[in-house]
Amino acid sequence: MADERTILDAVPDGLLIGGAWRTAARRFDVTDPSTGDVIKQVADGTPDDGLAALAAAHDAFPAWSRTPARERAELLRRAFDLLQERADDIALLMTLEMGKPLAESRAEVTYGGEFLRWFGEEAARIQGRYGANPEGTGRMIVTRHPVGPCYLITPWNFPLAMATRKIAPALAAGCTVVVKPASLTPLTTLAFAQLQLDAGLPAGVVNVVTTTSSGPVSEAIIGDPRLRKLSFTGSTEVGRSLLAQAADGVLRTSMELGGNAPFVVFEDADLDAAVDGAMAAKFRNIGQACTAANRFVVHRSVADEFARRVTERVDALRVGRGTEDGVTIGPLIDDRAVAKADELVRDAVDRGATLRTGGSTVDRPGTFYEATVLSDVPRESRLMREEIFGPVLAITPFDDEDEAVAVANGTEYGLVSYVYTRDLARGQRMIERLETGMLGLNVGVVSNAAAPFGGVKQSGLGREGGAEGIGEYLETRYTLTPDPFA
Ligand code: NAP
């Protein structure tokens, strides 16, 4: 693996528009959250740059959409192979700009790369149908077509995977894209864009605009009639406002929004497995995942033992810079995230929760917060209602199944839930009763490129990944012809 400076210097710092890297009048700083140091400056795109990127995507669309699916698939496959070759460098880059431990960045390269392989394979299976109408008077032909130029907005918490989860299905379907990464973590997307050019992707198929003006840049792109689709991953609040903007152009939209995942442990659960699952569901990505378990709803008869065991495990976690050996808890993304985690913990303690471990900031440079466990957290605490997005594990006890379901469903979010039980029928009941798009039944991580990822209620619209994922970038057209025998 190359050293940090060499890797950072190799990342393009411009706007990728029409296959060429362009400079911008202004630049902005990218910071390492584990030190507070500025590690690079990149172009600060304007609304005009956004429109230039959209024009490039629009111009590239006719040729790309007519490129045989097999060729599109092979380009995605080449990008997958190159990503494997550059895995260590991209992982380190992600750790430098986002803070997650290196082992987790490597895991994200594996996960994020799978979307390239999976959707490359899916590209060759875009099919329609042909058949007689029920009256026998005609033939119905159903065909599927790429929707057109797409605008993809990604968050900072999974800088690679959130990009490939959108770019790969869009390209596989025959769409061209403008990608806008979060200004906190633009470097991974820039490095990945260069990788795609190196893989042979034609000019204009993928365009990247980095900016600190995401509102105005997005407004210009979303308001332009050349855009056909908006796909967003981020907070429910921003998602709502983007949906309103997309309404004017009646754009196709996919929304992967916030979560407030319940992690339900029944009295018959395998407690060792539940503790393992809890550690993964809570502390992966330093708790900064939309799928992070937010509320641990544990049967009263095992709540104390569960709290004791997770506290023991949490005390063994090691806080530090993600590049250091053995570190399991990196920094939070910024000061605001630290302040929020601390506020939520104080609020719960003030309302009577028991602080088992952690509960404060860490005395070192960077934006660190201790891994924290709280038990007997009152239901009215902010921790139980708001997305924590930090390493804070909050336990609330319950007495019966109906109560567990009511607590789990008592939120406007509906992304994922986790359930630990050995009772098969109870597990099946949970599949039907829990109002979430995904369920981890005796597992603590559900993400997989082959699975339809997404939420219900205010956690989003549409699915990414799986056989469903490519459908988000295709539209269905129908043709009627007369009965050829009439
Ligand atoms: P965020 O503030 O909503 O930002 C997400 C993206 O939207 C970033 O690129 C951001 O760019 C951009 N953005 C912010 N304001 C915008 C505006 N007015 N118009 C257009 N774009 C705008 O969310 P975040 O804090 O980065 O990410 C955390 C949230 O994402 C959490 O709620 C988490 O649950 C959710 N998330 C959901 C999924 C899922 O699949 N459901 C996956 C990961 C994360 P700038 O920051 O540069 O302004």
Coordinates of C-alpha atoms and ligand atoms in Angstrom, one line a residue:
M1 CA 0.0 0.0 0.0
A2 CA 1.3 3.5 -0.9
D3 CA 1.7 6.0 2.0
E4 CA -1.0 8.5 2.9
R5 CA 0.4 11.5 1.1
T6 CA 1.0 9.6 -2.2
I7 CA -2.6 8.3 -2.1
L8 CA -4.0 11.7 -1.4
D9 CA -1.9 13.4 -4.1
A10 CA -3.1 10.8 -6.7
V11 CA -6.8 11.7 -6.2
P12 CA -8.1 14.1 -8.9
D13 CA -9.2 17.4 -7.4
G14 CA -11.4 18.8 -10.2
L15 CA -14.9 18.4 -11.5
L16 CA -15.3 15.5 -13.9
I17 CA -17.4 16.8 -16.8
G18 CA -17.7 15.1 -20.2
G19 CA -14.7 12.8 -19.5
A20 CA -12.3 15.7 -18.6
W21 CA -11.2 17.0 -15.2
R22 CA -12.0 20.7 -14.9
T23 CA -10.8 23.3 -12.4
A24 CA -13.2 25.6 -10.6
A25 CA -12.8 29.2 -9.5
R26 CA -13.0 28.1 -5.8
R27 CA -11.9 25.2 -3.8
F28 CA -12.8 23.7 -0.4
D29 CA -11.0 21.9 2.3
V30 CA -11.3 18.2 3.1
T31 CA -10.5 17.3 6.7
D32 CA -9.3 14.1 8.5
P33 CA -11.8 13.9 11.4
S34 CA -9.3 12.0 13.5
T35 CA -6.9 14.9 13.6
G36 CA -8.7 17.9 12.3
D37 CA -6.0 18.4 9.7
V38 CA -6.8 19.5 6.2
I39 CA -5.8 16.7 3.9
K40 CA -6.7 18.1 0.5
Q41 CA -8.6 20.8 -1.4
V42 CA -11.0 20.0 -4.2
A43 CA -13.0 22.0 -6.7
D44 CA -16.1 23.8 -5.3
G45 CA -18.6 23.4 -8.1
T46 CA -21.3 26.1 -8.9
P47 CA -24.8 25.6 -10.3
D48 CA -23.4 26.4 -13.7
D49 CA -20.9 23.5 -13.3
G50 CA -23.8 21.3 -12.2
L51 CA -25.7 22.2 -15.4
A52 CA -22.5 21.6 -17.5
A53 CA -22.3 18.1 -15.9
L54 CA -25.9 17.5 -16.7
A55 CA -25.4 18.6 -20.3
A56 CA -22.5 16.1 -20.6
A57 CA -24.7 13.3 -19.2
H58 CA -27.5 14.3 -21.6
D59 CA -25.2 14.3 -24.6
A60 CA -23.6 10.9 -23.7
F61 CA -27.0 9.3 -23.1
P62 CA -28.0 8.3 -26.7
A63 CA -24.8 6.4 -27.4
W64 CA -24.5 4.8 -23.9
S65 CA -28.2 3.7 -23.9
R66 CA -27.6 2.0 -27.3
T67 CA -24.3 0.4 -26.2
P68 CA -25.0 -3.4 -26.0
A69 CA -25.7 -4.6 -22.5
R70 CA -22.8 -7.0 -22.7
E71 CA -20.4 -4.1 -23.3
R72 CA -21.9 -2.1 -20.4
A73 CA -21.6 -5.2 -18.2
E74 CA -17.9 -5.7 -19.2
L75 CA -17.1 -2.1 -18.3
L76 CA -18.6 -2.6 -14.9
R77 CA -16.7 -5.8 -14.5
R78 CA -13.4 -4.0 -15.5
A79 CA -14.2 -1.4 -12.8
F80 CA -14.8 -4.2 -10.3
D81 CA -11.4 -5.8 -11.2
L82 CA -9.6 -2.4 -10.9
L83 CA -11.3 -1.8 -7.6
Q84 CA -9.9 -5.1 -6.3
E85 CA -6.4 -4.0 -7.5
R86 CA -6.7 -0.6 -5.8
A87 CA -8.6 -1.9 -2.7
D88 CA -5.9 -1.0 -0.1
D89 CA -5.5 2.5 -1.5
I90 CA -9.2 3.3 -1.7
A91 CA -9.7 1.8 1.8
L92 CA -7.0 4.1 3.2
L93 CA -8.4 7.1 1.4
M94 CA -11.9 6.4 2.9
T95 CA -10.4 6.1 6.4
L96 CA -8.5 9.4 5.9
E97 CA -11.5 11.4 4.9
M98 CA -14.2 9.7 6.9
G99 CA -12.5 8.2 9.9
K100 CA -13.7 4.6 10.0
P101 CA -11.2 1.9 11.0
L102 CA -9.2 0.5 8.1
A103 CA -10.7 -3.0 8.4
E104 CA -14.2 -1.5 8.0
S105 CA -13.0 0.5 5.0
R106 CA -11.7 -2.7 3.4
A107 CA -15.0 -4.3 4.1
E108 CA -16.8 -1.4 2.4
V109 CA -14.6 -1.8 -0.7
T110 CA -15.7 -5.5 -0.8
Y111 CA -19.4 -4.5 -0.3
G112 CA -19.3 -1.5 -2.6
G113 CA -17.4 -3.4 -5.3
E114 CA -20.1 -6.1 -5.3
F115 CA -22.6 -3.6 -6.8
L116 CA -20.4 -3.4 -9.8
R117 CA -20.2 -7.1 -10.2
W118 CA -23.9 -7.7 -9.4
F119 CA -25.3 -5.0 -11.7
G120 CA -22.9 -5.9 -14.5
E121 CA -24.5 -9.4 -14.4
E122 CA -28.0 -7.9 -14.2
A123 CA -27.3 -5.7 -17.3
A124 CA -27.6 -8.7 -19.5
R125 CA -31.0 -9.7 -18.0
I126 CA -33.1 -6.7 -18.8
Q127 CA -36.1 -8.3 -20.4
G128 CA -39.6 -7.5 -21.6
R129 CA -42.5 -9.7 -22.6
Y130 CA -44.8 -10.4 -25.5
G131 CA -48.3 -11.9 -25.4
A132 CA -51.9 -11.9 -26.6
N133 CA -54.3 -9.5 -24.9
P134 CA -57.0 -11.4 -23.0
E135 CA -59.7 -10.4 -25.6
G136 CA -57.5 -12.1 -28.3
T137 CA -57.7 -8.9 -30.5
G138 CA -54.1 -7.9 -30.3
R139 CA -50.6 -8.5 -29.2
M140 CA -49.0 -6.7 -26.2
I141 CA -45.3 -6.0 -26.3
V142 CA -43.7 -4.8 -23.1
T143 CA -40.2 -3.3 -23.3
R144 CA -37.9 -1.7 -20.8
H145 CA -35.8 1.4 -21.4
P146 CA -33.2 3.4 -19.4
V147 CA -34.9 6.4 -17.9
G148 CA -32.3 8.9 -19.0
P149 CA -29.8 11.2 -17.3
C150 CA -29.8 10.7 -13.5
Y151 CA -28.7 12.9 -10.6
L152 CA -27.2 10.9 -7.7
I153 CA -26.6 12.5 -4.3
T154 CA -24.6 10.4 -1.8
P155 CA -23.9 10.8 1.9
W156 CA -20.5 10.8 3.8
N157 CA -21.0 7.7 5.9
F158 CA -20.3 5.1 3.2
P159 CA -18.4 7.1 0.6
L160 CA -17.8 4.2 -1.8
A161 CA -20.7 1.9 -1.3
M162 CA -23.4 4.6 -1.5
A163 CA -21.9 5.7 -4.8
T164 CA -21.5 2.3 -6.4
R165 CA -25.0 1.3 -5.2
K166 CA -26.4 4.0 -7.4
I167 CA -23.8 4.3 -10.2
A168 CA -23.7 0.6 -11.0
P169 CA -27.4 0.0 -11.6
A170 CA -27.8 3.3 -13.5
L171 CA -24.9 2.4 -15.9
A172 CA -26.1 -1.2 -16.2
A173 CA -29.6 0.0 -17.2
G174 CA -28.1 2.3 -19.9
C175 CA -28.4 5.6 -18.0
T176 CA -25.8 8.4 -17.7
V177 CA -25.2 10.1 -14.4
V178 CA -24.1 13.2 -12.5
V179 CA -22.8 12.3 -9.0
K180 CA -22.7 14.7 -6.1
P181 CA -20.8 13.3 -3.1
A182 CA -21.1 14.8 0.3
S183 CA -18.7 17.7 0.8
L184 CA -17.3 16.0 3.9
T185 CA -16.0 13.0 1.9
P186 CA -15.6 13.8 -1.8
L187 CA -12.2 12.1 -2.3
T188 CA -13.4 8.5 -2.5
T189 CA -15.9 9.4 -5.2
L190 CA -13.2 11.3 -7.2
A191 CA -10.8 8.4 -7.0
F192 CA -13.6 6.0 -8.0
A193 CA -14.5 8.2 -11.0
Q194 CA -10.9 8.1 -12.2
L195 CA -10.9 4.4 -11.8
Q196 CA -14.0 4.2 -14.1
L197 CA -12.2 6.3 -16.7
D198 CA -9.2 4.0 -16.4
A199 CA -11.6 1.0 -16.9
G200 CA -12.6 2.6 -20.3
L201 CA -15.9 4.2 -19.5
P202 CA -16.8 6.6 -22.3
A203 CA -16.7 10.4 -21.7
G204 CA -19.9 11.9 -20.1
V205 CA -21.4 8.6 -18.8
V206 CA -20.3 9.4 -15.3
N207 CA -19.8 13.1 -14.3
V208 CA -18.9 14.3 -10.8
V209 CA -19.5 17.6 -9.2
T210 CA -18.1 18.3 -5.8
T211 CA -19.5 21.4 -4.0
T212 CA -20.1 23.1 -0.7
S213 CA -23.3 24.6 -2.3
S214 CA -25.3 21.3 -2.5
G215 CA -28.6 23.2 -2.3
P216 CA -28.2 25.6 -5.2
V217 CA -26.3 23.1 -7.4
S218 CA -29.0 20.5 -6.8
E219 CA -31.8 23.0 -7.4
A220 CA -30.4 23.9 -10.8
I221 CA -29.9 20.3 -11.8
I222 CA -33.3 19.1 -10.5
G223 CA -35.1 22.0 -12.2
D224 CA -33.6 21.2 -15.6
P225 CA -35.9 19.3 -18.0
R226 CA -33.0 17.2 -19.3
L227 CA -32.9 15.4 -15.9
R228 CA -35.1 12.3 -15.8
K229 CA -34.3 10.8 -12.4
L230 CA -33.1 11.7 -8.9
S231 CA -31.6 9.2 -6.5
F232 CA -30.8 10.4 -3.0
T233 CA -29.3 8.8 0.1
G234 CA -29.2 11.0 3.2
S235 CA -31.4 12.4 5.9
T236 CA -35.2 12.3 5.7
E237 CA -35.3 16.1 6.2
V238 CA -33.2 16.8 3.0
G239 CA -35.0 13.9 1.2
R240 CA -38.4 15.6 1.8
S241 CA -37.2 18.9 0.4
L242 CA -35.7 17.1 -2.7
L243 CA -38.9 15.2 -3.3
A244 CA -40.8 18.5 -3.3
Q245 CA -38.4 20.0 -5.9
A246 CA -38.6 16.8 -8.0
A247 CA -42.4 17.1 -8.1
D248 CA -42.2 20.1 -10.5
G249 CA -40.6 18.0 -13.2
V250 CA -42.5 14.8 -12.1
L251 CA -39.1 13.1 -11.8
R252 CA -38.6 9.5 -11.1
T253 CA -37.1 9.4 -7.5
S254 CA -35.4 6.9 -5.3
M255 CA -35.0 7.9 -1.6
E256 CA -32.8 6.1 0.9
L257 CA -33.4 8.1 4.1
G258 CA -33.0 8.0 7.8
G259 CA -33.6 5.1 10.1
N260 CA -34.4 4.4 13.8
A261 CA -33.8 0.6 13.9
P262 CA -35.2 -1.4 16.8
F263 CA -33.1 -4.4 17.9
V264 CA -35.5 -6.7 19.7
V265 CA -34.1 -9.5 22.0
F266 CA -36.8 -12.0 23.2
E267 CA -36.4 -14.0 26.4
D268 CA -35.8 -17.2 24.3
A269 CA -32.9 -15.6 22.3
D270 CA -29.4 -17.1 22.0
L271 CA -27.9 -14.3 24.1
D272 CA -24.4 -14.8 22.9
A273 CA -25.6 -14.5 19.3
A274 CA -27.7 -11.4 20.3
V275 CA -24.6 -9.7 21.9
D276 CA -22.5 -10.5 18.7
G277 CA -25.3 -9.1 16.5
A278 CA -25.7 -6.0 18.8
M279 CA -22.0 -5.2 18.5
A280 CA -22.2 -5.3 14.7
A281 CA -25.5 -3.6 14.4
K282 CA -24.5 -0.8 16.7
F283 CA -20.8 -0.1 16.4
R284 CA -20.1 -0.8 12.7
N285 CA -19.1 2.5 11.2
I286 CA -18.9 4.0 14.7
G287 CA -22.7 3.9 14.8
Q288 CA -23.0 6.1 11.8
A289 CA -25.1 3.9 9.6
C290 CA -28.7 4.3 8.5
T291 CA -29.1 0.6 9.5
A292 CA -27.5 1.1 12.9
A293 CA -29.5 -0.3 15.7
N294 CA -30.9 2.7 17.5
R295 CA -33.2 1.2 20.2
F296 CA -32.4 -2.1 22.0
V297 CA -35.7 -3.4 23.1
V298 CA -34.9 -6.3 25.4
H299 CA -37.2 -8.6 27.4
R300 CA -37.1 -7.7 31.0
S301 CA -36.0 -11.2 32.1
V302 CA -32.7 -10.9 30.1
A303 CA -32.2 -7.2 29.9
D304 CA -29.8 -7.0 32.8
E305 CA -27.7 -9.9 31.6
F306 CA -27.7 -8.5 28.0
A307 CA -26.6 -5.1 29.3
R308 CA -23.8 -6.7 31.4
R309 CA -22.5 -8.7 28.4
V310 CA -22.6 -5.8 25.9
T311 CA -20.9 -3.5 28.5
E312 CA -18.1 -6.0 28.8
R313 CA -17.6 -6.1 25.1
V314 CA -17.8 -2.3 24.7
D315 CA -15.2 -1.9 27.4
A316 CA -12.8 -3.9 25.2
L317 CA -13.3 -1.6 22.1
R318 CA -10.4 0.6 21.2
V319 CA -10.8 4.2 20.3
G320 CA -8.3 5.8 18.0
R321 CA -7.3 6.9 14.5
G322 CA -8.7 4.4 12.0
T323 CA -5.3 3.8 10.5
E324 CA -3.9 2.4 13.8
D325 CA -3.8 -1.3 14.4
G326 CA -6.6 -2.7 16.6
V327 CA -8.7 0.4 16.6
T328 CA -12.4 -0.4 16.5
I329 CA -13.9 3.0 17.2
G330 CA -12.8 5.9 15.0
P331 CA -13.8 9.5 15.2
L332 CA -17.4 10.8 14.5
I333 CA -17.6 12.8 11.3
D334 CA -17.6 16.3 12.9
D335 CA -18.1 18.4 16.0
R336 CA -21.9 18.6 15.5
A337 CA -22.1 14.8 15.6
V338 CA -20.1 14.6 18.9
A339 CA -22.3 17.4 20.4
K340 CA -25.5 15.5 19.3
A341 CA -24.4 12.2 20.8
D342 CA -23.5 13.9 24.0
E343 CA -26.8 15.8 24.2
L344 CA -28.8 12.6 23.6
V345 CA -26.8 10.7 26.4
R346 CA -27.3 13.6 28.8
D347 CA -31.0 13.8 28.1
A348 CA -31.4 10.0 28.8
V349 CA -29.4 10.2 32.0
D350 CA -31.4 13.2 33.2
R351 CA -34.6 11.3 32.6
G352 CA -33.3 8.4 34.7
A353 CA -31.3 6.0 32.4
T354 CA -28.4 4.1 33.9
L355 CA -25.0 4.9 32.3
R356 CA -23.1 1.6 32.2
T357 CA -20.0 2.8 30.4
G358 CA -18.7 5.6 28.3
G359 CA -20.8 8.8 28.1
S360 CA -18.2 11.5 27.3
T361 CA -15.9 12.9 24.6
V362 CA -12.3 11.7 24.4
D363 CA -9.5 14.0 25.3
R364 CA -7.4 13.9 22.1
P365 CA -7.5 15.9 18.8
G366 CA -10.3 14.9 16.4
T367 CA -14.0 14.4 17.0
F368 CA -14.2 11.3 19.2
Y369 CA -16.9 10.1 21.5
E370 CA -16.6 7.1 23.8
A371 CA -18.5 3.9 23.0
T372 CA -21.4 4.1 25.5
V373 CA -24.0 1.8 27.0
L374 CA -27.2 3.0 28.7
S375 CA -29.8 0.7 30.3
D376 CA -33.4 1.4 31.5
V377 CA -33.6 4.2 29.1
P378 CA -37.1 5.8 29.4
R379 CA -39.2 5.6 26.3
E380 CA -39.7 9.4 26.1
S381 CA -35.9 10.0 25.9
R382 CA -34.6 11.6 22.7
L383 CA -32.4 8.5 22.3
M384 CA -35.5 6.4 21.6
R385 CA -37.0 8.8 19.1
E386 CA -34.1 10.4 17.2
E387 CA -31.4 8.8 15.0
I388 CA -28.3 8.7 17.2
F389 CA -25.7 8.3 14.5
G390 CA -23.0 7.6 17.1
P391 CA -21.6 4.8 19.3
V392 CA -24.3 4.8 21.9
L393 CA -26.2 1.7 22.8
A394 CA -29.5 2.4 24.5
I395 CA -31.5 -0.4 26.2
T396 CA -35.2 -0.3 27.1
P397 CA -36.9 -3.3 28.7
F398 CA -40.3 -4.8 27.6
D399 CA -42.7 -7.4 29.0
D400 CA -44.6 -9.1 26.2
E401 CA -44.5 -9.5 22.4
D402 CA -47.3 -7.0 21.7
E403 CA -45.4 -4.3 23.7
A404 CA -42.1 -5.1 21.8
V405 CA -43.9 -4.7 18.5
A406 CA -45.6 -1.5 19.6
V407 CA -42.2 0.0 20.7
A408 CA -40.5 -1.2 17.5
N409 CA -43.1 0.3 15.2
G410 CA -43.6 3.5 17.2
T411 CA -41.5 5.6 14.9
E412 CA -42.1 7.4 11.6
Y413 CA -39.0 5.5 10.3
G414 CA -39.1 2.0 8.8
L415 CA -35.7 1.1 7.4
V416 CA -34.6 -2.1 9.2
S417 CA -35.3 -4.0 12.4
Y418 CA -33.4 -6.8 14.1
V419 CA -35.0 -9.6 16.1
Y420 CA -33.3 -12.3 18.2
T421 CA -35.5 -15.3 19.0
R422 CA -35.2 -19.1 18.8
D423 CA -39.0 -19.4 18.3
L424 CA -39.6 -20.0 14.6
A425 CA -43.3 -19.0 14.7
R426 CA -42.4 -15.8 16.6
G427 CA -39.8 -15.0 14.0
Q428 CA -42.4 -15.4 11.3
R429 CA -44.8 -13.2 13.2
M430 CA -42.2 -10.5 13.3
I431 CA -41.7 -10.6 9.5
E432 CA -45.4 -9.8 9.2
R433 CA -45.8 -7.4 12.1
L434 CA -42.7 -5.2 12.0
E435 CA -43.1 -2.1 9.7
T436 CA -39.6 -2.0 8.1
G437 CA -38.3 -2.6 4.7
M438 CA -35.6 -5.1 6.0
L439 CA -35.4 -7.5 8.9
G440 CA -32.3 -9.1 10.4
L441 CA -33.7 -12.3 12.0
N442 CA -30.9 -13.5 14.3
V443 CA -28.3 -11.5 12.4
G444 CA -26.9 -8.0 13.0
V445 CA -26.0 -6.9 9.5
V446 CA -28.3 -7.2 6.5
S447 CA -26.6 -5.3 3.7
N448 CA -25.9 -7.4 0.5
A449 CA -25.6 -6.4 -3.1
A450 CA -28.0 -9.1 -4.1
A451 CA -30.7 -8.0 -1.7
P452 CA -33.3 -5.2 -2.1
F453 CA -32.2 -2.6 0.3
G454 CA -34.6 0.1 1.3
G455 CA -37.2 1.4 3.8
V456 CA -40.9 1.9 4.3
K457 CA -42.7 4.9 6.0
Q458 CA -40.4 7.9 6.1
S459 CA -37.2 5.8 5.5
G460 CA -37.6 6.1 1.8
L461 CA -38.9 5.1 -1.6
G462 CA -37.6 2.4 -3.9
R463 CA -34.9 -0.3 -3.5
E464 CA -31.2 -0.4 -4.2
G465 CA -29.5 -3.7 -4.9
G466 CA -31.0 -7.1 -5.8
A467 CA -33.1 -7.8 -8.9
E468 CA -35.2 -4.8 -7.9
G469 CA -32.3 -2.3 -8.0
I470 CA -31.9 -2.0 -11.7
G471 CA -35.7 -1.4 -12.1
E472 CA -35.2 2.0 -10.4
Y473 CA -33.3 3.1 -13.6
L474 CA -35.7 1.5 -16.2
E475 CA -39.0 2.6 -17.4
T476 CA -41.6 0.2 -18.8
R477 CA -43.2 0.9 -22.2
Y478 CA -46.1 -1.0 -23.7
T479 CA -47.0 -1.4 -27.4
L480 CA -50.3 -2.8 -28.8
T481 CA -50.4 -4.4 -32.2
P482 CA -53.4 -6.0 -34.0
D483 CA -53.9 -9.7 -33.9
P484 CA -51.6 -10.8 -36.8
F485 CA -54.0 -13.6 -37.7
A486 CA -57.1 -11.4 -38.0
Ligands
NAP1 P1 -27.7 14.8 4.6 O1 -27.3 16.0 5.3 O2 -29.1 14.6 4.2 O3 -26.7 14.8 3.3 C1 -26.7 13.8 2.3 C2 -26.3 14.3 1.0 O4 -27.2 15.4 0.6 C3 -24.9 15.0 1.0 O5 -24.4 14.8 -0.3 C4 -25.2 16.4 1.2 O6 -24.2 17.3 0.7 C5 -26.5 16.6 0.4 N1 -27.3 17.7 0.8 C6 -27.5 18.3 2.0 N2 -28.4 19.3 1.9 C7 -28.8 19.3 0.6 C8 -29.7 20.1 -0.1 N3 -30.4 21.1 0.5 N4 -30.0 19.8 -1.4 C9 -29.3 18.8 -2.0 N5 -28.4 18.1 -1.4 C10 -28.2 18.3 -0.1 O7 -27.3 13.5 5.3 P2 -25.9 13.1 6.0 O8 -25.8 13.7 7.3 O9 -24.8 13.3 5.1 O10 -26.1 11.5 6.1 C11 -26.7 10.9 7.2 C12 -28.2 10.5 6.9 O11 -28.2 9.7 5.7 C13 -28.8 9.7 8.0 O12 -30.1 10.2 8.2 C14 -28.8 8.3 7.5 O13 -29.7 7.5 8.0 C15 -29.0 8.5 6.0 N6 -28.5 7.4 5.3 C16 -29.5 6.6 4.7 C17 -29.1 5.4 4.0 C18 -30.1 4.5 3.4 O14 -29.8 3.7 2.6 N7 -31.4 4.6 3.8 C19 -27.7 5.1 3.8 C20 -26.8 6.0 4.4 C21 -27.2 7.1 5.1 P3 -23.4 18.3 1.7 O15 -23.3 17.6 3.0 O16 -22.2 18.5 1.0 O17 -24.3 19.5 1.8

